[in-house]
Tab-separated table of C-alpha atoms in Angstrom:
chain	number	residue	atom	x	y	z
S	1	MET	CA	25.443	-13.432	15.880
S	2	THR	CA	22.948	-10.609	16.384
S	3	VAL	CA	20.375	-9.675	13.767
S	4	ILE	CA	22.160	-6.365	13.175
S	5	THR	CA	25.494	-8.086	12.523
S	6	GLN	CA	23.891	-10.710	10.302
S	7	VAL	CA	22.082	-8.098	8.229
S	8	ALA	CA	25.254	-6.035	7.825
S	9	GLU	CA	27.056	-9.062	6.385
S	10	GLN	CA	24.132	-9.922	4.087
S	11	ARG	CA	23.914	-6.337	2.894
S	12	LYS	CA	27.589	-6.301	1.954
S	13	ALA	CA	27.241	-9.607	0.086
S	14	LEU	CA	24.189	-8.355	-1.831
S	15	GLU	CA	25.978	-5.164	-2.833
S	16	GLN	CA	28.804	-7.315	-4.167
S	17	ALA	CA	26.272	-9.390	-6.132
S	18	VAL	CA	24.874	-6.240	-7.746
S	19	ALA	CA	28.368	-5.008	-8.603
S	20	GLN	CA	29.209	-8.390	-10.150
S	21	ALA	CA	26.075	-8.373	-12.308
S	22	LEU	CA	26.751	-4.834	-13.528
S	23	GLU	CA	30.338	-5.705	-14.422
S	24	LEU	CA	29.243	-8.785	-16.375
S	25	ALA	CA	26.568	-6.807	-18.226
S	26	ARG	CA	28.985	-4.079	-19.278
S	27	ALA	CA	30.511	-6.064	-22.145
S	28	GLY	CA	27.260	-6.725	-23.999
S	29	SER	CA	25.067	-3.720	-23.252
S	30	ASP	CA	24.932	0.050	-23.452
S	31	ALA	CA	23.407	0.321	-19.979
S	32	ALA	CA	22.114	-1.910	-17.201
S	33	GLU	CA	20.345	-1.785	-13.861
S	34	VAL	CA	20.248	-4.438	-11.145
S	35	ALA	CA	18.019	-4.784	-8.087
S	36	VAL	CA	18.356	-7.327	-5.295
S	37	THR	CA	15.959	-7.897	-2.417
S	38	LYS	CA	16.255	-10.248	0.520
S	39	THR	CA	13.553	-10.783	3.138
S	40	THR	CA	13.805	-12.777	6.350
S	41	GLY	CA	11.007	-13.302	8.815
S	42	ILE	CA	8.585	-15.375	10.806
S	43	GLY	CA	4.830	-15.779	10.699
S	44	VAL	CA	2.743	-17.593	13.303
S	45	SER	CA	-0.967	-18.219	13.698
S	46	THR	CA	-3.097	-19.639	16.487
S	47	ARG	CA	-6.679	-20.863	16.760
S	48	TYR	CA	-8.369	-21.340	20.102
S	49	GLY	CA	-4.995	-20.780	21.681
S	50	GLU	CA	-3.372	-23.682	19.850
S	51	VAL	CA	-0.548	-23.222	17.373
S	52	GLU	CA	-1.787	-23.616	13.807
S	53	ASN	CA	1.260	-22.519	11.874
S	54	VAL	CA	4.841	-21.415	12.412
S	55	GLU	CA	6.725	-20.406	9.288
S	56	PHE	CA	10.242	-19.057	8.987
S	57	ASN	CA	11.212	-17.646	5.616
S	58	SER	CA	14.350	-16.303	4.005
S	59	ASP	CA	13.900	-15.316	0.374
S	60	GLY	CA	16.119	-13.428	-2.013
S	61	ALA	CA	15.913	-12.443	-5.663
S	62	LEU	CA	18.017	-10.601	-8.215
S	63	GLY	CA	16.605	-8.874	-11.263
S	64	ILE	CA	18.630	-7.344	-14.080
S	65	THR	CA	17.578	-5.212	-17.026
S	66	VAL	CA	19.988	-4.505	-19.862
S	67	TYR	CA	19.690	-2.027	-22.728
S	68	ALA	CA	21.482	-2.568	-26.034
S	69	ARG	CA	20.823	-0.409	-29.096
S	70	GLN	CA	17.469	0.691	-27.646
S	71	ARG	CA	16.477	-2.917	-27.040
S	72	LYS	CA	15.587	-4.135	-23.561
S	73	GLY	CA	16.100	-7.527	-21.928
S	74	SER	CA	15.222	-8.565	-18.379
S	75	ALA	CA	15.886	-11.697	-16.348
S	76	SER	CA	15.737	-12.703	-12.689
S	77	SER	CA	16.992	-15.399	-10.343
S	78	THR	CA	16.379	-16.515	-6.770
S	79	ASP	CA	19.813	-18.143	-6.767
S	80	LEU	CA	22.343	-15.478	-5.820
S	81	SER	CA	25.478	-17.555	-6.338
S	82	PRO	CA	28.116	-16.104	-8.723
S	83	ASP	CA	27.407	-18.750	-11.380
S	84	ALA	CA	23.656	-18.127	-11.232
S	85	ILE	CA	24.179	-14.378	-11.490
S	86	ALA	CA	26.334	-14.884	-14.583
S	87	ARG	CA	23.631	-17.048	-16.183
S	88	THR	CA	20.986	-14.444	-15.374
S	89	VAL	CA	23.016	-11.675	-16.998
S	90	ARG	CA	23.529	-13.790	-20.125
S	91	ALA	CA	19.803	-14.509	-20.272
S	92	ALA	CA	18.970	-10.797	-20.133
S	93	LEU	CA	21.501	-10.033	-22.880
S	94	ASP	CA	20.085	-12.818	-25.059
S	95	ILE	CA	16.531	-11.541	-24.612
S	96	ALA	CA	17.595	-8.026	-25.616
S	97	ARG	CA	18.742	-9.349	-28.981
S	98	TYR	CA	15.171	-10.290	-29.913
S	99	THR	CA	13.105	-7.416	-28.539
S	100	SER	CA	11.963	-4.457	-30.599
S	101	GLU	CA	13.751	-1.135	-30.527
S	102	ASP	CA	12.150	1.425	-28.244
S	103	PRO	CA	13.609	4.946	-28.097
S	104	CYS	CA	12.042	5.480	-24.664
S	105	ALA	CA	13.789	2.486	-23.087
S	106	GLY	CA	16.739	3.045	-20.791
S	107	PRO	CA	17.745	3.667	-17.188
S	108	ALA	CA	16.841	6.828	-15.330
S	109	GLU	CA	18.844	9.961	-16.082
S	110	LYS	CA	21.998	10.234	-13.988
S	111	GLU	CA	21.123	13.607	-12.492
S	112	LEU	CA	17.924	12.155	-10.975
S	113	LEU	CA	19.593	9.272	-9.138
S	114	ALA	CA	19.996	8.889	-5.373
S	115	PHE	CA	23.764	8.671	-5.045
S	116	GLU	CA	23.211	9.284	-1.334
S	117	ALA	CA	20.416	7.576	0.608
S	118	PRO	CA	19.156	9.261	3.803
S	119	ASP	CA	18.457	7.150	6.893
S	120	LEU	CA	14.676	7.085	7.275
S	121	ASP	CA	14.588	5.062	10.533
S	122	LEU	CA	12.956	2.083	8.804
S	123	PHE	CA	15.042	-0.696	10.339
S	124	HIS	CA	13.913	-2.027	13.717
S	125	PRO	CA	14.367	-5.803	13.546
S	126	ALA	CA	13.301	-8.140	16.324
S	127	GLU	CA	14.918	-11.427	17.191
S	128	LEU	CA	12.812	-14.011	15.367
S	129	ASP	CA	11.342	-15.760	18.409
S	130	ALA	CA	8.513	-18.184	17.619
S	131	GLU	CA	7.431	-18.473	21.252
S	132	ARG	CA	7.024	-14.726	21.593
S	133	GLY	CA	5.056	-14.538	18.353
S	134	ILE	CA	2.760	-17.371	19.442
S	135	GLU	CA	2.117	-15.634	22.749
S	136	LEU	CA	1.158	-12.349	21.081
S	137	ALA	CA	-1.109	-14.028	18.510
S	138	ALA	CA	-2.859	-16.110	21.178
S	139	ARG	CA	-3.401	-13.086	23.434
S	140	ALA	CA	-4.976	-11.107	20.601
S	141	GLU	CA	-7.281	-13.992	19.751
S	142	GLN	CA	-8.211	-14.656	23.379
S	143	ALA	CA	-9.042	-11.012	24.021
S	144	ALA	CA	-11.526	-11.135	21.150
S	145	LEU	CA	-13.073	-14.439	22.231
S	146	ALA	CA	-13.492	-13.272	25.820
S	147	ALA	CA	-15.201	-10.018	24.903
S	148	ASP	CA	-18.747	-11.325	24.436
S	149	LYS	CA	-20.568	-14.662	24.550
S	150	ARG	CA	-22.046	-13.944	21.116
S	151	ILE	CA	-18.597	-14.471	19.623
S	152	THR	CA	-18.930	-18.136	18.789
S	153	ASN	CA	-16.002	-18.949	16.522
S	154	THR	CA	-12.570	-17.734	15.568
S	155	GLU	CA	-10.406	-17.673	12.486
S	156	GLY	CA	-7.466	-17.134	14.801
S	157	GLY	CA	-4.777	-14.709	15.757
S	158	SER	CA	-1.576	-14.025	13.861
S	159	PHE	CA	1.787	-12.353	14.305
S	160	ASN	CA	4.346	-11.543	11.624
S	161	SER	CA	7.828	-10.052	11.850
S	162	HIS	CA	10.059	-9.459	8.831
S	163	TYR	CA	13.104	-7.476	7.874
S	164	GLY	CA	14.523	-6.886	4.435
S	165	ILE	CA	17.426	-5.491	2.443
S	166	LYS	CA	17.080	-3.676	-0.877
S	167	VAL	CA	20.062	-2.966	-3.110
S	168	PHE	CA	19.984	-1.100	-6.413
S	169	GLY	CA	22.754	-0.297	-8.849
S	170	ASN	CA	23.083	0.810	-12.445
S	171	SER	CA	25.658	1.619	-15.092
S	172	HIS	CA	25.576	5.322	-14.163
S	173	GLY	CA	27.660	4.410	-11.122
S	174	MET	CA	24.865	4.298	-8.577
S	175	LEU	CA	25.003	1.555	-5.929
S	176	GLN	CA	22.797	2.150	-2.901
S	177	SER	CA	21.012	0.016	-0.348
S	178	TYR	CA	18.824	0.276	2.718
S	179	CYS	CA	17.240	-2.013	5.298
S	180	SER	CA	13.710	-2.018	6.648
S	181	SER	CA	11.499	-4.002	8.989
S	182	ARG	CA	7.784	-4.575	9.433
S	183	HIS	CA	5.814	-6.186	12.256
S	184	SER	CA	2.082	-6.884	12.480
S	185	MET	CA	-0.503	-8.620	14.636
S	186	SER	CA	-4.144	-9.431	13.927
S	187	SER	CA	-7.228	-11.279	15.095
S	188	CYS	CA	-10.376	-12.415	13.282
S	189	VAL	CA	-13.530	-13.800	14.915
S	190	ILE	CA	-17.119	-14.733	14.069
S	191	ALA	CA	-20.220	-13.743	16.024
S	192	GLY	CA	-23.559	-15.538	15.790
S	193	LEU	CA	-27.152	-14.524	16.552
S	194	ASN	CA	-30.391	-16.282	15.575
S	195	GLY	CA	-28.603	-18.458	13.049
S	196	GLU	CA	-26.893	-15.517	11.333
S	197	MET	CA	-23.152	-14.982	11.518
S	198	GLU	CA	-20.909	-11.969	11.024
S	199	ARG	CA	-17.134	-11.826	10.723
S	200	ASP	CA	-14.594	-9.036	11.130
S	201	TYR	CA	-10.989	-8.446	12.073
S	202	ALA	CA	-8.550	-5.927	13.508
S	203	TYR	CA	-4.837	-5.466	13.098
S	204	THR	CA	-1.871	-3.323	14.030
S	205	ILE	CA	1.286	-2.765	11.991
S	206	GLY	CA	4.506	-0.805	12.318
S	207	ARG	CA	8.211	-0.601	11.550
S	208	ALA	CA	9.144	-1.282	15.198
S	209	LEU	CA	7.675	-3.898	17.509
S	210	ASP	CA	7.190	-1.256	20.198
S	211	ASP	CA	5.006	0.753	17.812
S	212	LEU	CA	2.330	-1.966	17.693
S	213	ARG	CA	-0.873	-1.749	19.688
S	214	THR	CA	-1.218	-4.309	22.479
S	215	PRO	CA	-2.710	-7.754	21.765
S	216	GLU	CA	-5.552	-6.832	24.112
S	217	TRP	CA	-6.381	-3.762	22.022
S	218	VAL	CA	-6.347	-5.842	18.827
S	219	GLY	CA	-8.692	-8.415	20.357
S	220	ALA	CA	-11.069	-5.849	21.821
S	221	GLU	CA	-11.206	-3.894	18.556
S	222	CYS	CA	-11.802	-7.102	16.613
S	223	ALA	CA	-14.700	-8.011	18.908
S	224	ARG	CA	-16.182	-4.501	18.750
S	225	ARG	CA	-16.122	-4.435	14.959
S	226	THR	CA	-17.625	-7.917	14.673
S	227	LEU	CA	-20.433	-7.328	17.166
S	228	ALA	CA	-21.335	-4.019	15.543
S	229	ARG	CA	-22.123	-5.834	12.282
S	230	MET	CA	-24.716	-8.176	13.806
S	231	ALA	CA	-28.330	-8.230	12.580
S	232	PRO	CA	-27.754	-6.120	9.469
S	233	ARG	CA	-30.674	-4.694	7.552
S	234	LYS	CA	-31.159	-3.940	3.881
S	235	LEU	CA	-31.817	-0.488	2.509
S	236	PRO	CA	-34.256	0.589	-0.194
S	237	THR	CA	-32.777	2.065	-3.345
S	238	MET	CA	-32.184	5.791	-2.866
S	239	ARG	CA	-29.788	8.687	-3.179
S	240	ALA	CA	-28.151	9.810	0.057
S	241	PRO	CA	-24.961	11.266	1.550
S	242	VAL	CA	-22.163	8.740	2.044
S	243	LEU	CA	-19.412	8.824	4.650
S	244	PHE	CA	-16.432	6.596	3.840
S	245	ALA	CA	-14.709	5.410	7.035
S	246	ALA	CA	-11.003	6.244	7.013
S	247	GLU	CA	-9.839	2.723	6.207
S	248	VAL	CA	-11.941	2.615	3.033
S	249	ALA	CA	-11.494	6.298	2.158
S	250	THR	CA	-7.854	5.505	1.391
S	251	GLY	CA	-9.095	3.291	-1.434
S	252	LEU	CA	-10.912	6.206	-3.038
S	253	PHE	CA	-7.623	8.066	-3.326
S	254	GLY	CA	-6.075	4.805	-4.515
S	255	HIS	CA	-8.187	5.156	-7.654
S	256	LEU	CA	-6.713	8.636	-8.063
S	257	VAL	CA	-3.224	7.092	-7.981
S	258	GLY	CA	-4.077	4.900	-10.938
S	259	ALA	CA	-5.731	7.746	-12.810
S	260	ILE	CA	-2.665	10.025	-12.688
S	261	SER	CA	-0.036	7.323	-13.224
S	262	GLY	CA	2.092	7.965	-16.291
S	263	SER	CA	1.245	4.665	-17.966
S	264	SER	CA	-2.476	5.498	-17.837
S	265	VAL	CA	-1.807	8.966	-19.217
S	266	TYR	CA	0.330	8.034	-22.226
S	267	ARG	CA	-2.075	5.211	-23.068
S	268	LYS	CA	-4.951	7.693	-22.784
S	269	SER	CA	-6.766	5.287	-20.472
S	270	THR	CA	-7.659	7.609	-17.605
S	271	PHE	CA	-10.713	9.668	-16.731
S	272	LEU	CA	-8.328	12.495	-15.756
S	273	LEU	CA	-6.655	12.819	-19.155
S	274	ASP	CA	-5.632	16.444	-19.881
S	275	GLN	CA	-6.358	17.451	-16.273
S	276	LEU	CA	-2.788	18.381	-15.293
S	277	GLY	CA	-2.954	21.906	-13.900
S	278	GLN	CA	-6.736	21.669	-13.568
S	279	GLN	CA	-8.924	21.476	-10.484
S	280	ILE	CA	-9.812	17.867	-9.697
S	281	LEU	CA	-10.518	18.179	-5.941
S	282	PRO	CA	-12.136	20.858	-3.752
S	283	GLN	CA	-10.104	24.037	-3.358
S	284	TRP	CA	-9.487	23.384	0.343
S	285	LEU	CA	-7.878	19.975	-0.275
S	286	THR	CA	-4.144	19.353	-0.728
S	287	ILE	CA	-2.375	16.004	-1.137
S	288	GLU	CA	1.236	15.949	-0.019
S	289	GLU	CA	3.691	13.103	-0.566
S	290	LEU	CA	6.230	12.463	2.215
S	291	PRO	CA	8.667	9.757	1.040
S	292	HIS	CA	11.157	10.530	3.825
S	293	LEU	CA	8.679	10.258	6.700
S	294	PRO	CA	10.567	8.557	9.577
S	295	LYS	CA	9.265	5.010	10.121
S	296	GLY	CA	6.729	5.526	7.328
S	297	LEU	CA	5.266	2.315	5.941
S	298	ALA	CA	5.787	3.602	2.385
S	299	SER	CA	8.968	5.603	3.005
S	300	THR	CA	11.936	5.028	0.708
S	301	PRO	CA	15.068	6.989	-0.246
S	302	PHE	CA	14.741	6.025	-3.920
S	303	ASP	CA	12.267	4.351	-6.225
S	304	SER	CA	12.733	1.025	-8.001
S	305	GLU	CA	14.765	2.747	-10.761
S	306	GLY	CA	17.107	4.449	-8.299
S	307	VAL	CA	15.510	7.884	-8.731
S	308	ARG	CA	15.702	9.865	-5.492
S	309	THR	CA	12.376	10.494	-3.846
S	310	GLU	CA	11.360	13.999	-2.821
S	311	ARG	CA	8.647	15.673	-0.836
S	312	ARG	CA	6.100	17.105	-3.251
S	313	GLU	CA	2.550	18.323	-3.541
S	314	ILE	CA	0.510	16.022	-5.757
S	315	VAL	CA	-2.550	18.247	-5.513
S	316	ARG	CA	-2.404	21.847	-4.258
S	317	ALA	CA	-5.624	23.655	-3.365
S	318	GLY	CA	-7.534	21.127	-5.463
S	319	VAL	CA	-5.331	21.553	-8.561
S	320	LEU	CA	-3.395	18.566	-9.951
S	321	GLN	CA	0.314	19.432	-9.886
S	322	THR	CA	1.984	16.346	-11.374
S	323	TRP	CA	1.597	12.986	-13.030
S	324	LEU	CA	3.212	9.992	-11.306
S	325	LEU	CA	6.033	9.098	-13.670
S	326	THR	CA	8.547	6.337	-14.175
S	327	SER	CA	11.465	7.023	-16.497
S	328	TYR	CA	9.735	5.254	-19.375
S	329	ALA	CA	6.401	7.032	-18.907
S	330	ALA	CA	8.210	10.357	-18.572
S	331	ARG	CA	9.959	9.890	-21.918
S	332	LYS	CA	6.696	8.898	-23.584
S	333	LEU	CA	5.212	12.179	-22.363
S	334	GLY	CA	8.269	14.359	-22.901
S	335	LEU	CA	8.694	14.908	-19.150
S	336	ARG	CA	11.036	13.813	-16.332
S	337	SER	CA	10.647	10.949	-13.868
S	338	THR	CA	8.984	11.903	-10.594
S	339	GLY	CA	10.422	8.921	-8.704
S	340	HIS	CA	7.285	6.792	-8.792
S	341	ALA	CA	8.603	3.545	-10.259
S	342	GLY	CA	7.153	1.023	-7.829
S	343	GLY	CA	4.360	3.197	-6.461
S	344	ILE	CA	3.620	6.140	-4.228
S	345	HIS	CA	5.314	7.108	-0.972
S	346	ASN	CA	3.167	8.218	1.980
S	347	TRP	CA	0.414	10.414	0.615
S	348	ARG	CA	-1.063	12.601	3.343
S	349	ILE	CA	-4.476	14.236	3.050
S	350	ALA	CA	-4.939	16.750	5.854
S	351	GLY	CA	-8.241	16.769	7.717
S	352	GLN	CA	-10.527	19.759	8.185
S	353	GLY	CA	-10.638	19.686	11.985
S	354	ASP	CA	-13.614	17.335	12.439
S	355	ASP	CA	-13.360	14.125	14.450
S	356	PHE	CA	-15.426	11.081	13.473
S	357	ASP	CA	-18.434	11.996	15.643
S	358	ALA	CA	-18.470	15.480	14.144
S	359	LEU	CA	-18.528	13.965	10.651
S	360	LEU	CA	-21.555	11.853	11.565
S	361	LYS	CA	-23.357	14.948	12.806
S	362	LYS	CA	-22.384	16.878	9.688
S	363	MET	CA	-23.827	14.110	7.491
S	364	ASP	CA	-26.919	13.929	9.754
S	365	LYS	CA	-28.643	11.245	7.682
S	366	GLY	CA	-26.976	8.851	5.280
S	367	LEU	CA	-24.763	5.826	4.824
S	368	LEU	CA	-21.518	5.126	6.674
S	369	VAL	CA	-19.435	2.725	4.548
S	370	THR	CA	-16.978	0.512	6.431
S	371	GLU	CA	-16.355	-2.195	3.835
S	372	LEU	CA	-16.206	-2.295	0.034
S	373	MET	CA	-16.355	-5.322	-2.260
S	374	GLY	CA	-15.891	-5.990	-5.949
S	375	GLN	CA	-13.927	-4.289	-8.699
S	376	GLY	CA	-16.600	-2.301	-10.510
S	377	VAL	CA	-14.495	0.755	-11.266
S	378	SER	CA	-13.607	1.979	-14.767
S	379	ALA	CA	-10.242	3.727	-14.934
S	380	VAL	CA	-11.169	5.147	-18.349
S	381	THR	CA	-14.579	6.668	-17.614
S	382	GLY	CA	-14.414	6.947	-13.830
S	383	ASP	CA	-17.679	5.049	-13.444
S	384	TYR	CA	-17.803	3.620	-9.923
S	385	SER	CA	-20.018	0.801	-8.652
S	386	ARG	CA	-19.051	-1.405	-5.716
S	387	GLY	CA	-20.698	-3.628	-3.161
S	388	ALA	CA	-20.701	-2.146	0.314
S	389	SER	CA	-21.661	-2.672	3.917
S	390	GLY	CA	-21.680	-0.362	6.889
S	391	PHE	CA	-24.232	1.511	8.989
S	392	TRP	CA	-27.273	3.696	8.514
S	393	VAL	CA	-27.045	7.067	10.247
S	394	GLU	CA	-29.872	9.371	11.347
S	395	ASN	CA	-29.721	12.529	13.452
S	396	GLY	CA	-25.949	12.234	13.363
S	397	GLU	CA	-25.933	8.883	15.168
S	398	ILE	CA	-25.416	5.300	13.996
S	399	GLN	CA	-28.769	3.478	13.972
S	400	TYR	CA	-28.112	-0.045	12.668
S	401	PRO	CA	-25.771	-2.074	10.435
S	402	VAL	CA	-26.581	-2.542	6.750
S	403	SER	CA	-25.334	-5.008	4.135
S	404	GLU	CA	-25.979	-6.280	0.607
S	405	ILE	CA	-26.021	-2.838	-0.966
S	406	THR	CA	-24.257	-1.251	-3.923
S	407	ILE	CA	-23.042	2.339	-4.103
S	408	ALA	CA	-22.521	4.059	-7.449
S	409	GLY	CA	-21.268	7.326	-8.880
S	410	ASN	CA	-18.483	8.726	-11.030
S	411	LEU	CA	-15.015	9.200	-9.578
S	412	ARG	CA	-14.497	12.539	-11.283
S	413	ASP	CA	-17.603	13.942	-9.603
S	414	MET	CA	-16.955	12.136	-6.324
S	415	LEU	CA	-13.454	13.561	-5.966
S	416	ARG	CA	-14.447	17.091	-6.942
S	417	ASN	CA	-17.446	17.157	-4.592
S	418	ILE	CA	-15.825	15.903	-1.375
S	419	VAL	CA	-17.514	17.810	1.470
S	420	THR	CA	-14.850	17.267	4.116
S	421	VAL	CA	-12.114	14.918	5.338
S	422	GLY	CA	-11.875	14.086	9.033
S	423	ASP	CA	-8.965	14.156	11.441
S	424	ASP	CA	-9.311	10.428	12.243
S	425	ILE	CA	-6.274	9.704	10.059
S	426	GLU	CA	-5.677	6.099	8.946
S	427	THR	CA	-1.897	5.647	9.144
S	428	ARG	CA	-1.626	1.936	8.265
S	429	SER	CA	-1.519	2.577	4.522
S	430	ASN	CA	0.587	4.309	1.886
S	431	ILE	CA	-2.294	6.798	1.741
S	432	GLN	CA	-2.982	8.549	5.030
S	433	CYS	CA	-6.355	10.232	5.326
S	434	GLY	CA	-9.388	10.421	7.564
S	435	SER	CA	-13.023	9.589	6.950
S	436	LEU	CA	-14.427	11.267	3.847
S	437	LEU	CA	-17.899	12.701	3.331
S	438	LEU	CA	-19.617	12.872	-0.064
S	439	PRO	CA	-22.823	14.869	-0.562
S	440	GLU	CA	-24.683	12.135	-2.410
S	441	MET	CA	-24.344	8.768	-4.109
S	442	LYS	CA	-26.780	6.304	-5.578
S	443	ILE	CA	-27.449	3.439	-3.165
S	444	ALA	CA	-28.955	0.288	-4.653
S	445	GLY	CA	-30.661	-1.942	-2.102
S	446	GLN	CA	-33.663	-4.205	-2.005
């Protein structure tokens, strides 16, 4: 039986499980919603070319939420047999009897639901072949080890391949499903010099196996990143421009996600409270959400409440256009769901035409941040303080690696004062953007 045939049969069975749960819930509730996920895959790892781990997995789970007289009850089960589903439904109904009434509780409005789900080209499964995975992981690791004699140790290579099925249904008559796949490969090594060691990694990820970079690229990139970190220096405390490399710049916009999420807004726990319709970013900057991007790593036809996803501008010309709302948060705020139950869907921040080298020259002198550590960010005040490492830049060129520093500022000011965003777009995240230049931050060093 091929993977495609097997998945088609599993998908049909899971849709039947959702329909069964909804039918059982009908007698004791005013409304209900059921979600089922099933994931199948393989993960392998190697170290010095030897197999360290081979793991096949096949996991499924059903979750049901019922609403009765404005009371909510939820239950879940990893056993998808008919008897287990019946017990899970009864458990949810029992829980609803004891919860408090909440006028904002309930499924998404019918007119917002995805009664049709577009094909987003997310499903490209591979036959789960352990030997092939071991070969790819070992090649990635070997390419890193062979790159330079200063690479003295390895944490190994890895390869993962998974495919999944998601089914959602509710008492409004919606029952939709879709399949997706994800493949990845990585390598991590350690370099040593004069008794000091540095570690780094590289990876590639995609919906289709053919979309991955080669193992040799992964290994070479892993070695390059690791060697570049060797012999780091410390910086004196100062204020200086900061350039966030693309892979960490996505995290800066990740803080924006939390700040404009509906739950933060109705709890009044965000530094962007009352900023809807106000300028929060530079006028030249627009953030667009593309939930139907073909093969997108965060693409989805509907959110975890069944609300259809739509292309939208989150920020237009620097002005905040929308909160990110679930059905519950929307009701608390007197608004409508924006289809963000479960998170965001492919944010894209367009660059300003500068490649990475041009950004270095534009900064001229300052700090290039390639890694961030710690959780020193206040969602309420926007105060930002995190450990960092990267490189010191002078005359628009990287001079030497730096470590054991802290960068600090306030997110509200940082976001509003972005100088430029590069065209070196990081696509391996649900936020796609290039490197990001800030005019100044406080840098705490030795």
